[in-house]
Short mmCIF file of C-alpha atoms and ligand atoms in Angstrom, two decimals:
data_model
loop_
_atom_site.label_atom_id
_atom_site.label_comp_id
_atom_site.label_asym_id
_atom_site.label_seq_id
_atom_site.Cartn_x
_atom_site.Cartn_y
_atom_site.Cartn_z
CA MET A 28 76.02 106.48 112.52
CA PHE A 29 75.68 109.03 109.41
CA GLY A 30 75.58 106.13 107.04
CA LYS A 31 72.75 104.45 108.94
CA ILE A 32 70.74 107.78 108.99
CA LEU A 33 71.28 108.17 105.26
CA PHE A 34 70.11 104.49 104.71
CA GLY A 35 67.10 105.10 106.75
CA VAL A 36 66.18 108.31 104.88
CA PHE A 37 66.71 106.84 101.46
CA GLY A 38 65.51 103.56 102.15
CA VAL A 39 62.34 104.30 104.18
CA LEU A 40 61.46 108.04 104.92
CA ILE A 41 61.70 109.09 100.99
CA PRO A 42 59.93 106.09 99.54
CA VAL A 43 57.12 106.21 102.04
CA ALA A 44 56.71 110.08 101.73
CA LEU A 45 56.69 109.78 98.02
CA ALA A 46 54.26 106.84 98.09
CA TYR A 47 51.88 109.02 100.03
CA ALA A 48 52.21 111.97 97.69
CA ALA A 49 51.63 109.55 94.79
CA ALA A 50 48.60 107.50 96.13
CA GLY A 51 47.86 109.03 99.38
CA TYR A 52 44.48 110.22 98.10
CA LEU A 53 43.35 106.74 97.17
CA PRO A 54 40.93 104.65 99.38
CA GLY A 55 41.70 102.04 101.86
CA THR A 56 45.15 100.43 102.24
CA THR A 57 46.49 101.61 98.73
CA TRP A 58 49.18 103.91 99.67
CA PRO A 59 50.55 101.82 102.57
CA VAL A 60 50.84 98.87 100.43
CA ILE A 61 52.67 100.85 97.79
CA ALA A 62 54.73 102.29 100.41
CA LEU A 63 55.70 98.82 101.88
CA GLY A 64 56.85 97.76 98.09
CA ALA A 65 58.85 101.00 97.51
CA THR A 66 60.42 100.51 100.88
CA ALA A 67 61.53 96.95 100.13
CA TYR A 68 62.54 97.90 96.75
CA SER A 69 64.71 100.93 97.88
CA MET A 70 66.42 99.05 100.63
CA MET A 71 67.26 96.31 98.41
CA ALA A 72 68.91 98.83 95.89
CA LEU A 73 70.76 100.42 98.67
CA ASN A 74 71.95 97.04 100.09
CA LEU A 75 73.25 96.31 96.81
CA MET A 76 75.04 99.38 96.84
CA LEU A 77 76.51 98.47 100.22
CA ALA A 78 77.77 95.29 98.86
CA ALA A 79 79.37 96.78 96.04
CA ARG A 80 82.01 98.24 98.51
CA LEU A 81 82.01 101.70 96.93
CA PRO A 82 84.57 104.18 97.72
CA GLY A 83 83.76 106.33 100.87
CA THR A 84 81.10 103.86 102.35
CA ASP A 85 83.52 102.44 104.81
CA ALA A 86 83.92 105.97 106.25
CA LEU A 87 80.05 106.87 106.09
CA PHE A 88 79.19 103.93 108.04
CA GLY A 89 82.32 103.86 110.51
CA GLY A 90 83.71 100.69 109.35
CA LEU A 91 82.94 97.39 107.69
CA ASP A 92 81.27 95.88 110.85
CA GLN A 93 78.59 98.69 110.77
CA ILE A 94 78.00 98.20 107.03
CA TYR A 95 77.41 94.34 107.55
CA PHE A 96 75.24 95.10 110.63
CA THR A 97 73.03 97.59 108.35
CA HIS A 98 73.27 95.11 105.30
CA LYS A 99 71.94 92.20 107.34
CA TRP A 100 69.08 93.83 109.11
CA ALA A 101 68.04 95.73 106.26
CA GLY A 102 67.71 92.36 104.33
CA ILE A 103 65.29 91.00 106.96
CA THR A 104 63.32 94.32 107.14
CA LEU A 105 62.87 94.33 103.43
CA LEU A 106 62.03 90.82 103.25
CA VAL A 107 59.08 91.67 105.79
CA ALA A 108 57.93 94.71 103.77
CA ALA A 109 58.09 92.80 100.38
CA PHE A 110 55.91 89.98 102.17
CA LEU A 111 53.22 92.51 103.38
CA HIS A 112 53.15 94.13 99.90
CA GLN A 113 52.77 90.97 98.13
CA GLN A 114 50.05 89.78 100.50
CA ILE A 115 47.59 92.93 100.40
CA LYS A 116 45.81 93.30 97.10
CA ILE A 117 45.01 96.65 95.75
CA SER A 118 42.65 97.80 93.19
CA THR A 119 44.14 99.07 89.88
CA ASP A 120 40.69 99.31 88.06
CA GLY A 121 40.80 101.73 85.21
CA VAL A 122 44.57 102.01 84.95
CA GLN A 123 45.72 102.25 81.35
CA VAL A 124 48.76 99.87 80.69
CA ILE A 125 50.04 97.28 78.45
CA GLU A 126 47.98 94.23 80.02
CA THR A 127 50.38 91.23 79.07
CA LEU A 128 53.41 93.01 80.37
CA SER A 129 51.91 94.08 83.41
CA ARG A 130 50.59 90.39 84.14
CA LEU A 131 54.22 89.39 83.46
CA ALA A 132 55.64 91.98 85.86
CA VAL A 133 53.37 90.42 88.49
CA ASP A 134 54.43 86.83 87.76
CA VAL A 135 58.17 88.12 87.76
CA ALA A 136 57.73 89.78 91.12
CA GLU A 137 56.07 86.46 92.63
CA ILE A 138 58.88 84.38 91.56
CA SER A 139 61.44 86.96 92.67
CA PHE A 140 59.68 87.17 96.04
CA TYR A 141 59.86 83.45 96.69
CA ALA A 142 63.55 83.45 95.48
CA LEU A 143 64.17 86.33 97.79
CA VAL A 144 62.89 84.38 100.91
CA VAL A 145 65.09 81.40 100.01
CA LEU A 146 68.18 83.63 99.48
CA VAL A 147 67.58 85.76 102.48
CA LEU A 148 67.27 82.78 104.82
CA ILE A 149 70.51 81.13 103.31
CA SER A 150 72.29 84.42 103.90
CA PHE A 151 70.89 85.14 107.34
CA PHE A 152 71.59 81.58 108.91
CA LYS A 153 75.01 80.09 108.76
CA ARG A 154 73.90 77.05 110.59
CA VAL A 155 70.69 75.40 111.66
CA PRO A 156 69.63 77.63 114.47
CA ARG A 157 68.79 76.61 118.19
CA MET A 158 70.51 73.16 117.24
CA PRO A 159 73.93 73.32 118.77
CA LYS A 160 74.44 69.69 118.11
CA ILE A 161 74.13 70.13 114.42
CA THR A 162 77.39 71.58 113.42
CA TRP A 163 77.06 71.76 109.67
CA GLU A 164 77.44 74.99 108.10
CA ILE A 165 76.11 76.18 105.03
CA PRO A 166 79.38 76.17 102.84
CA TYR A 167 80.73 79.64 102.08
CA ASP A 168 80.54 79.08 98.36
CA LEU A 169 76.82 78.47 98.47
CA TRP A 170 76.37 81.65 100.70
CA ARG A 171 78.47 83.68 97.99
CA TRP A 172 76.27 82.21 95.35
CA SER A 173 72.96 83.07 97.16
CA HIS A 174 74.14 86.53 97.57
CA ARG A 175 75.05 86.88 93.78
CA LEU A 176 71.69 85.67 92.72
CA LEU A 177 70.08 88.47 94.99
CA GLY A 178 71.21 90.72 92.32
CA VAL A 179 69.30 88.65 89.65
CA VAL A 180 66.19 88.75 91.97
CA PHE A 181 66.45 92.71 92.29
CA ALA A 182 66.60 92.81 88.38
CA GLY A 183 63.10 90.96 88.75
CA PHE A 184 61.78 93.64 90.91
CA VAL A 185 63.06 96.54 88.56
CA PHE A 186 61.00 94.84 86.01
CA HIS A 187 58.11 94.52 88.18
CA GLN A 188 58.14 98.20 89.21
CA PHE A 189 58.70 99.33 85.68
CA PHE A 190 55.90 97.50 84.07
CA VAL A 191 53.28 96.76 86.61
CA LYS A 192 50.08 98.43 86.68
CA THR A 193 49.93 100.97 89.27
CA PRO A 194 47.04 103.10 90.53
CA PHE A 195 49.06 106.50 90.57
CA ASP A 196 50.35 108.34 87.79
CA ASN A 197 53.69 107.09 86.34
CA ASN A 198 55.02 110.50 86.21
CA ALA A 199 54.93 110.76 89.88
CA PHE A 200 57.95 111.60 91.75
CA LEU A 201 57.90 108.07 93.28
CA ALA A 202 58.31 106.30 89.98
CA SER A 203 61.26 108.31 89.00
CA TYR A 204 62.87 107.82 92.36
CA LEU A 205 62.36 104.02 92.05
CA ASN A 206 63.79 104.04 88.56
CA ILE A 207 66.80 106.02 89.73
CA LEU A 208 67.37 103.39 92.47
CA GLY A 209 66.72 100.61 90.03
CA VAL A 210 69.49 101.99 88.01
CA LEU A 211 71.93 102.55 90.80
CA GLY A 212 71.12 98.96 92.50
CA LEU A 213 71.70 97.27 89.32
CA SER A 214 74.93 99.12 88.31
CA SER A 215 76.20 98.42 91.83
CA PHE A 216 75.41 94.76 91.36
CA LEU A 217 77.36 94.77 88.09
CA TRP A 218 80.25 96.57 89.74
CA SER A 219 80.39 94.05 92.64
CA GLN A 220 80.39 91.28 90.25
CA PHE A 221 82.74 92.38 87.63
CA GLY A 222 84.49 95.45 88.89
CA PHE A 223 87.24 93.36 90.28
CA LEU A 224 88.44 93.20 86.59
CA ALA A 225 89.48 97.03 87.07
CA ARG A 226 90.41 96.71 90.75
CA ARG A 227 92.69 93.79 90.70
CA ARG A 228 96.39 93.93 90.69
CA SER A 229 99.13 91.51 89.71
CA TYR A 230 101.81 90.45 92.24
CA ARG A 231 104.46 87.73 92.29
CA VAL A 232 105.27 85.67 95.41
CA THR A 233 108.55 86.46 96.60
CA SER A 234 108.92 84.48 99.78
CA VAL A 235 107.11 81.75 101.51
CA VAL A 236 107.74 80.96 105.21
CA LYS A 237 105.96 77.99 106.88
CA HIS A 238 105.74 79.25 110.50
CA PRO A 239 104.21 76.57 112.82
CA ALA A 240 101.09 78.99 113.33
CA CYS A 241 100.70 80.11 109.86
CA THR A 242 102.05 80.68 106.20
CA ILE A 243 103.94 83.91 105.61
CA VAL A 244 103.58 84.90 101.91
CA ASP A 245 105.57 87.93 100.69
CA LEU A 246 104.57 89.34 97.32
CA GLU A 247 105.71 92.13 95.13
CA PRO A 248 103.91 94.10 92.49
CA THR A 249 104.47 93.37 88.61
CA GLY A 250 103.02 96.75 87.77
CA GLY A 251 101.09 99.19 89.83
CA GLY A 252 100.23 97.86 93.27
CA ILE A 253 97.13 98.20 95.50
CA SER A 254 96.75 101.10 97.89
CA ALA A 255 96.80 99.60 101.29
CA ARG A 256 96.92 101.27 104.82
CA PRO A 257 98.43 99.61 107.77
CA GLY A 258 95.25 97.40 108.89
CA SER A 259 93.56 97.14 105.65
CA PHE A 260 92.56 93.76 104.05
CA ALA A 261 92.73 92.59 100.57
CA PHE A 262 91.13 89.65 98.64
CA VAL A 263 94.03 87.42 97.17
CA LYS A 264 93.84 84.61 94.84
CA PHE A 265 96.84 82.62 93.38
CA SER A 266 97.57 81.25 89.93
CA THR A 267 98.46 77.90 91.73
CA LYS A 268 96.10 75.00 91.03
CA GLY A 269 93.21 74.93 93.64
CA LEU A 270 93.81 78.40 94.83
CA GLY A 271 91.99 80.40 92.36
CA GLU A 272 88.99 81.69 94.42
CA PRO A 273 89.67 85.18 96.10
CA HIS A 274 89.82 85.19 99.97
CA PRO A 275 90.04 88.07 102.24
CA PHE A 276 93.32 88.51 104.48
CA THR A 277 94.68 91.23 106.38
CA VAL A 278 97.89 92.92 104.88
CA SER A 279 100.36 92.00 107.79
CA GLN A 280 103.05 94.17 106.15
CA VAL A 281 103.20 97.12 103.83
CA ARG A 282 106.57 97.75 102.37
CA PRO A 283 107.65 101.02 101.06
CA ASN A 284 108.50 99.59 97.71
CA GLY A 285 104.90 98.39 97.42
CA GLY A 286 105.63 94.87 98.59
CA ILE A 287 102.89 93.34 100.88
CA GLN A 288 102.69 90.39 103.15
CA PHE A 289 99.96 88.14 104.16
CA SER A 290 100.14 85.69 107.23
CA ILE A 291 97.47 82.96 106.75
CA ARG A 292 96.37 80.28 109.23
CA GLY A 293 95.27 77.04 107.92
CA LEU A 294 91.66 76.89 108.97
CA GLY A 295 89.89 75.37 106.05
CA ASP A 296 90.18 74.01 102.54
CA PHE A 297 91.87 77.10 100.79
CA THR A 298 94.23 78.00 103.84
CA ARG A 299 95.39 74.44 104.09
CA LYS A 300 96.02 73.73 100.42
CA LEU A 301 97.78 77.35 100.30
CA ARG A 302 100.20 76.03 102.87
CA ASP A 303 101.28 72.89 100.87
CA ALA A 304 100.96 74.45 97.34
CA ILE A 305 102.23 77.86 97.34
CA ALA A 306 105.78 78.51 96.09
CA VAL A 307 108.06 81.57 95.30
CA GLY A 308 107.53 82.48 91.59
CA ASP A 309 103.84 81.86 91.79
CA THR A 310 101.49 84.65 90.57
CA ALA A 311 98.59 86.27 92.43
CA ARG A 312 95.82 88.78 91.79
CA VAL A 313 95.09 91.14 94.84
CA GLU A 314 92.18 93.41 95.30
CA GLY A 315 92.15 96.04 98.12
CA GLY A 316 92.78 97.39 100.40
CA TYR A 317 89.50 97.68 102.43
CA GLY A 318 88.54 98.31 106.05
CA ARG A 319 88.90 101.17 108.45
CA PHE A 320 90.71 99.30 111.21
CA ASP A 321 92.86 102.19 111.78
CA TYR A 322 94.57 103.05 115.21
CA ARG A 323 95.32 106.29 114.17
CA ARG A 324 91.67 107.24 115.13
CA GLY A 325 92.28 105.92 118.53
CA GLY A 326 93.91 108.78 120.80
CA SER A 327 96.98 109.12 122.80
CA LYS A 328 96.37 106.05 125.11
CA GLN A 329 95.49 102.71 123.39
CA VAL A 330 95.23 99.02 124.41
CA TRP A 331 95.82 96.49 121.47
CA VAL A 332 94.63 92.85 122.20
CA ALA A 333 95.32 90.25 119.59
CA ALA A 334 94.50 86.61 119.80
CA GLY A 335 96.19 84.11 117.67
CA ILE A 336 96.21 84.95 113.91
CA GLY A 337 94.43 88.20 114.95
CA ILE A 338 98.00 89.67 115.28
CA THR A 339 98.02 90.49 111.49
CA PRO A 340 96.60 94.04 111.57
CA PHE A 341 98.93 94.92 114.76
CA LEU A 342 101.99 93.60 112.74
CA ALA A 343 101.33 96.19 110.19
CA TRP A 344 100.54 99.02 112.73
CA ALA A 345 103.66 98.20 114.83
CA ASP A 346 105.89 98.51 111.73
CA HIS A 347 104.26 101.89 110.98
CA LEU A 348 104.47 103.46 114.37
CA LYS A 349 106.68 106.51 114.49
CA ALA A 350 109.30 106.82 117.25
CA GLU A 351 108.28 110.46 117.96
CA GLY A 352 104.61 111.49 119.00
CA THR A 353 103.20 107.98 119.60
CA GLY A 354 101.25 108.06 122.85
CA ASP A 355 101.13 105.02 125.14
CA ILE A 356 100.21 101.77 123.46
CA ARG A 357 100.20 98.45 125.10
CA LEU A 358 99.90 95.45 122.79
CA ILE A 359 98.82 92.24 124.57
CA TYR A 360 99.53 89.34 122.22
CA CYS A 361 97.71 86.05 123.46
CA VAL A 362 99.13 82.69 122.26
CA ARG A 363 99.29 79.38 123.70
CA ASN A 364 103.13 79.18 123.79
CA PRO A 365 105.85 81.15 122.43
CA GLU A 366 106.17 78.86 119.15
CA GLU A 367 102.92 80.29 118.31
CA ALA A 368 103.99 83.79 118.04
CA VAL A 369 103.98 85.10 114.51
CA SER A 370 106.62 87.61 113.44
CA ILE A 371 107.32 88.32 116.97
CA GLU A 372 110.77 89.83 116.14
CA ARG A 373 109.11 92.72 114.32
CA LEU A 374 107.09 93.51 117.50
CA HIS A 375 110.36 93.57 119.53
CA ALA A 376 111.84 95.89 117.10
CA ALA A 377 108.87 98.16 117.15
CA GLN A 378 109.22 98.25 121.02
CA ASP A 379 113.06 99.14 120.95
CA ARG A 380 112.43 101.78 118.25
CA VAL A 381 109.18 103.48 119.69
CA PRO A 382 109.40 104.73 123.44
CA GLY A 383 105.63 104.80 123.96
CA PHE A 384 105.02 101.09 122.61
CA GLN A 385 105.04 98.13 124.86
CA LEU A 386 104.38 94.52 124.11
CA THR A 387 103.15 91.65 126.46
CA LEU A 388 103.10 88.03 125.24
CA HIS A 389 100.40 86.30 127.11
CA GLN A 390 100.98 82.38 127.11
CA SER A 391 97.99 80.73 128.13
CA ASP A 392 99.84 77.24 128.68
CA THR A 393 101.87 79.07 131.62
CA ASP A 394 99.70 82.25 132.32
CA GLY A 395 96.22 80.88 132.41
CA ARG A 396 93.35 82.17 130.74
CA PHE A 397 93.32 85.79 129.46
CA ASP A 398 90.31 87.65 130.82
CA ALA A 399 89.30 91.36 131.76
CA ALA A 400 91.03 91.07 135.03
CA LYS A 401 94.56 90.00 133.62
CA LEU A 402 94.16 92.85 130.94
CA VAL A 403 93.81 95.38 133.47
CA GLU A 404 96.66 93.95 135.65
CA TYR A 405 98.93 94.27 132.58
CA LEU A 406 98.20 97.87 132.12
CA THR A 407 100.26 100.77 133.54
CA PHE A 408 97.44 103.25 132.81
CA ASP A 409 93.51 103.49 133.37
CA ILE A 410 91.84 101.72 130.63
CA GLY A 411 88.86 103.96 131.30
CA GLN A 412 91.10 106.83 129.41
CA ALA A 413 92.00 104.43 126.56
CA SER A 414 90.65 102.92 123.33
CA LEU A 415 90.67 99.39 123.22
CA TRP A 416 91.63 97.78 119.60
CA PHE A 417 90.82 93.86 119.35
CA CYS A 418 91.22 91.20 116.79
CA GLY A 419 90.52 87.59 117.52
CA PRO A 420 87.47 85.35 118.40
CA ALA A 421 84.11 87.20 119.10
CA PRO A 422 83.48 85.33 122.19
CA MET A 423 86.80 86.34 123.70
CA ARG A 424 86.08 90.09 122.89
CA GLU A 425 82.58 90.04 124.16
CA GLY A 426 83.79 88.30 127.52
CA LEU A 427 86.57 90.90 127.71
CA VAL A 428 84.29 93.95 127.03
CA LYS A 429 81.65 92.61 129.57
CA GLY A 430 84.23 91.70 132.34
CA LEU A 431 85.78 95.17 132.10
CA LYS A 432 82.23 96.57 132.25
CA ALA A 433 81.44 94.63 135.11
CA ASN A 434 84.66 95.88 137.12
CA GLY A 435 83.72 99.69 136.24
CA LYS A 436 86.73 99.74 133.84
CA THR A 437 84.75 100.54 130.47
CA PRO A 438 87.21 101.61 127.86
CA ARG A 439 86.73 105.16 126.03
CA SER A 440 85.98 103.22 122.87
CA VAL A 441 86.09 99.83 121.54
CA HIS A 442 87.15 98.88 118.01
CA PHE A 443 87.40 95.40 116.48
CA GLU A 444 88.24 93.70 113.29
CA ARG A 445 86.17 90.48 112.38
CA PHE A 446 87.78 87.77 110.21
CA GLU A 447 84.43 86.98 108.95
CA PHE A 448 81.86 88.45 106.58
CA ARG A 449 78.53 86.80 107.54
C1 FAD B 14 88.59 91.13 106.90
C2 FAD B 14 89.15 89.78 107.09
C3 FAD B 14 90.50 89.80 107.41
C4 FAD B 14 91.06 88.45 107.42
N1 FAD B 14 92.29 88.26 107.76
C5 FAD B 14 93.05 87.17 107.86
C6 FAD B 14 94.49 87.04 108.30
O1 FAD B 14 95.11 87.98 108.12
N2 FAD B 14 95.05 85.82 108.45
C7 FAD B 14 94.15 84.71 108.36
O2 FAD B 14 94.67 83.51 108.47
N3 FAD B 14 92.94 84.75 108.06
C8 FAD B 14 92.27 86.00 107.76
N4 FAD B 14 90.90 85.93 107.59
C9 FAD B 14 90.07 84.77 107.66
C10 FAD B 14 90.42 84.10 106.24
O3 FAD B 14 89.55 84.86 105.19
C11 FAD B 14 89.51 82.84 106.27
O4 FAD B 14 90.10 82.02 107.24
C12 FAD B 14 89.72 81.99 105.06
O5 FAD B 14 88.92 82.50 103.93
C13 FAD B 14 88.99 80.57 105.12
O6 FAD B 14 88.98 80.00 103.97
P1 FAD B 14 89.29 78.40 103.94
O7 FAD B 14 88.48 77.85 102.56
O8 FAD B 14 90.60 77.85 104.29
O9 FAD B 14 88.28 77.80 105.27
P2 FAD B 14 86.75 77.35 105.25
O10 FAD B 14 86.57 76.44 106.41
O11 FAD B 14 86.08 77.10 104.01
O12 FAD B 14 85.93 78.83 105.68
C14 FAD B 14 85.92 79.12 106.90
C15 FAD B 14 85.05 80.40 106.92
O13 FAD B 14 85.99 81.63 106.38
C16 FAD B 14 84.99 82.47 105.46
N5 FAD B 14 85.36 82.25 104.08
C17 FAD B 14 85.43 81.18 103.45
N6 FAD B 14 85.97 81.33 102.07
C18 FAD B 14 85.82 82.55 101.91
C19 FAD B 14 86.03 83.64 100.93
N7 FAD B 14 86.21 83.06 99.49
N8 FAD B 14 85.72 85.06 101.11
C20 FAD B 14 85.34 85.37 102.31
N9 FAD B 14 85.26 84.44 103.49
C21 FAD B 14 85.37 83.34 103.28
C22 FAD B 14 83.65 81.84 105.83
O14 FAD B 14 82.88 82.51 106.87
C23 FAD B 14 83.95 80.41 106.31
O15 FAD B 14 82.78 80.06 107.19
C24 FAD B 14 90.18 87.34 107.42
C25 FAD B 14 88.84 87.32 107.09
C26 FAD B 14 88.42 88.59 106.95
C27 FAD B 14 86.89 88.68 106.59
#
């Protein structure tokens, strides 16, 4: 919440106030038009800062999910503000500037604006809206490139704001504010594109297990490893042919010697290829850990619900539970049949070791569909007193939360991890 307030203050309030201070005395729509441009520009700079995953942002926003939410809606809002800014003409008669540069600044802004429209639309819509029959999705690669190009578009806006003819004094606080945000936005963009060179760590694959539901890959650092908390995720790419693009996976085990594990379900090109191609001795580059999915914020009564490969953060948590001082934790692991359950022996070991931890394996083949009523049936305490932690498909989570609410069993808080960025 605090992060969203800060975003609103720096992205909207300050630019609007400074635009009024710089041009409020001018006639007509001049200052609102400048305020719209300054707001679009400030929000874009802040959005680039969010995309750079700078340390501390997760905590400010209360998790990656809230960051995505702000990032996405700020993108749409700034597009509307940029559109209005571009449509309404203001008079700059009598302003002293280098004419050619100013004209170029207007042209650059116009091209950047149209590029912004296309790129934001690609980013916003994963597939054709309101047409469920068309299942084609914008490929992730195209989406990623569209996001990368947004940094170049911002550079166009920085050029525009620096050289365009403005009807207010260029020494006004507004100009300085926008210049600072320009530098911060561009630096964040460069950091997000090239910072991985400093953040990535080298690992070696020490074990590969082809479980029926996923491929379990163990890695050990060849030098200093990443710092991952249980529940963190990391980007990993391998030296193996065809596996050179970094993908995000939850670290399903964090070992005291720095070793880490990923449990990867074959869902698409990369993850299926990995199952066939990865071998002991391959090298990997890992960047992380990221995320704030951390049960330690959840109080003494907790309900953990995992569906399918959504078990990965809970595996890392279960390993991490202390025998003493752990409250009541009930993990419900939803699978179709026992063969699908990943690393179940570690969950049983945690159950034997930690008195407050209990595992329920819900097998939909024999136990039927898992829903809110089933969840309440499995619990020995009131879910109204507990925090709910969920990792699995979004429709299942929404159904559960809705069902619990309808039965007057709303959990004290709901936390979830999404296996998707867009
Ligand atoms: C925070 C987080 C944690 C995750 N943890 C796990 C885990 O523990 N185990 C597991 O099996 N899966 C996990 N995933 C999902 C995993 O990242 C995707 O299944 C995988 O990247 C799909 O790639 P693909 O090429 O095989 O499939 P595709 O069919 O190409 O992609 C399927 C979807 O995955 C996403 N995706 C694809 N490529 C990338 C990429 N390079 N970077 C980011 N997202 C991408 C896109 O939304 C895409 O629509 C996690 C995802 C996230 C965001």
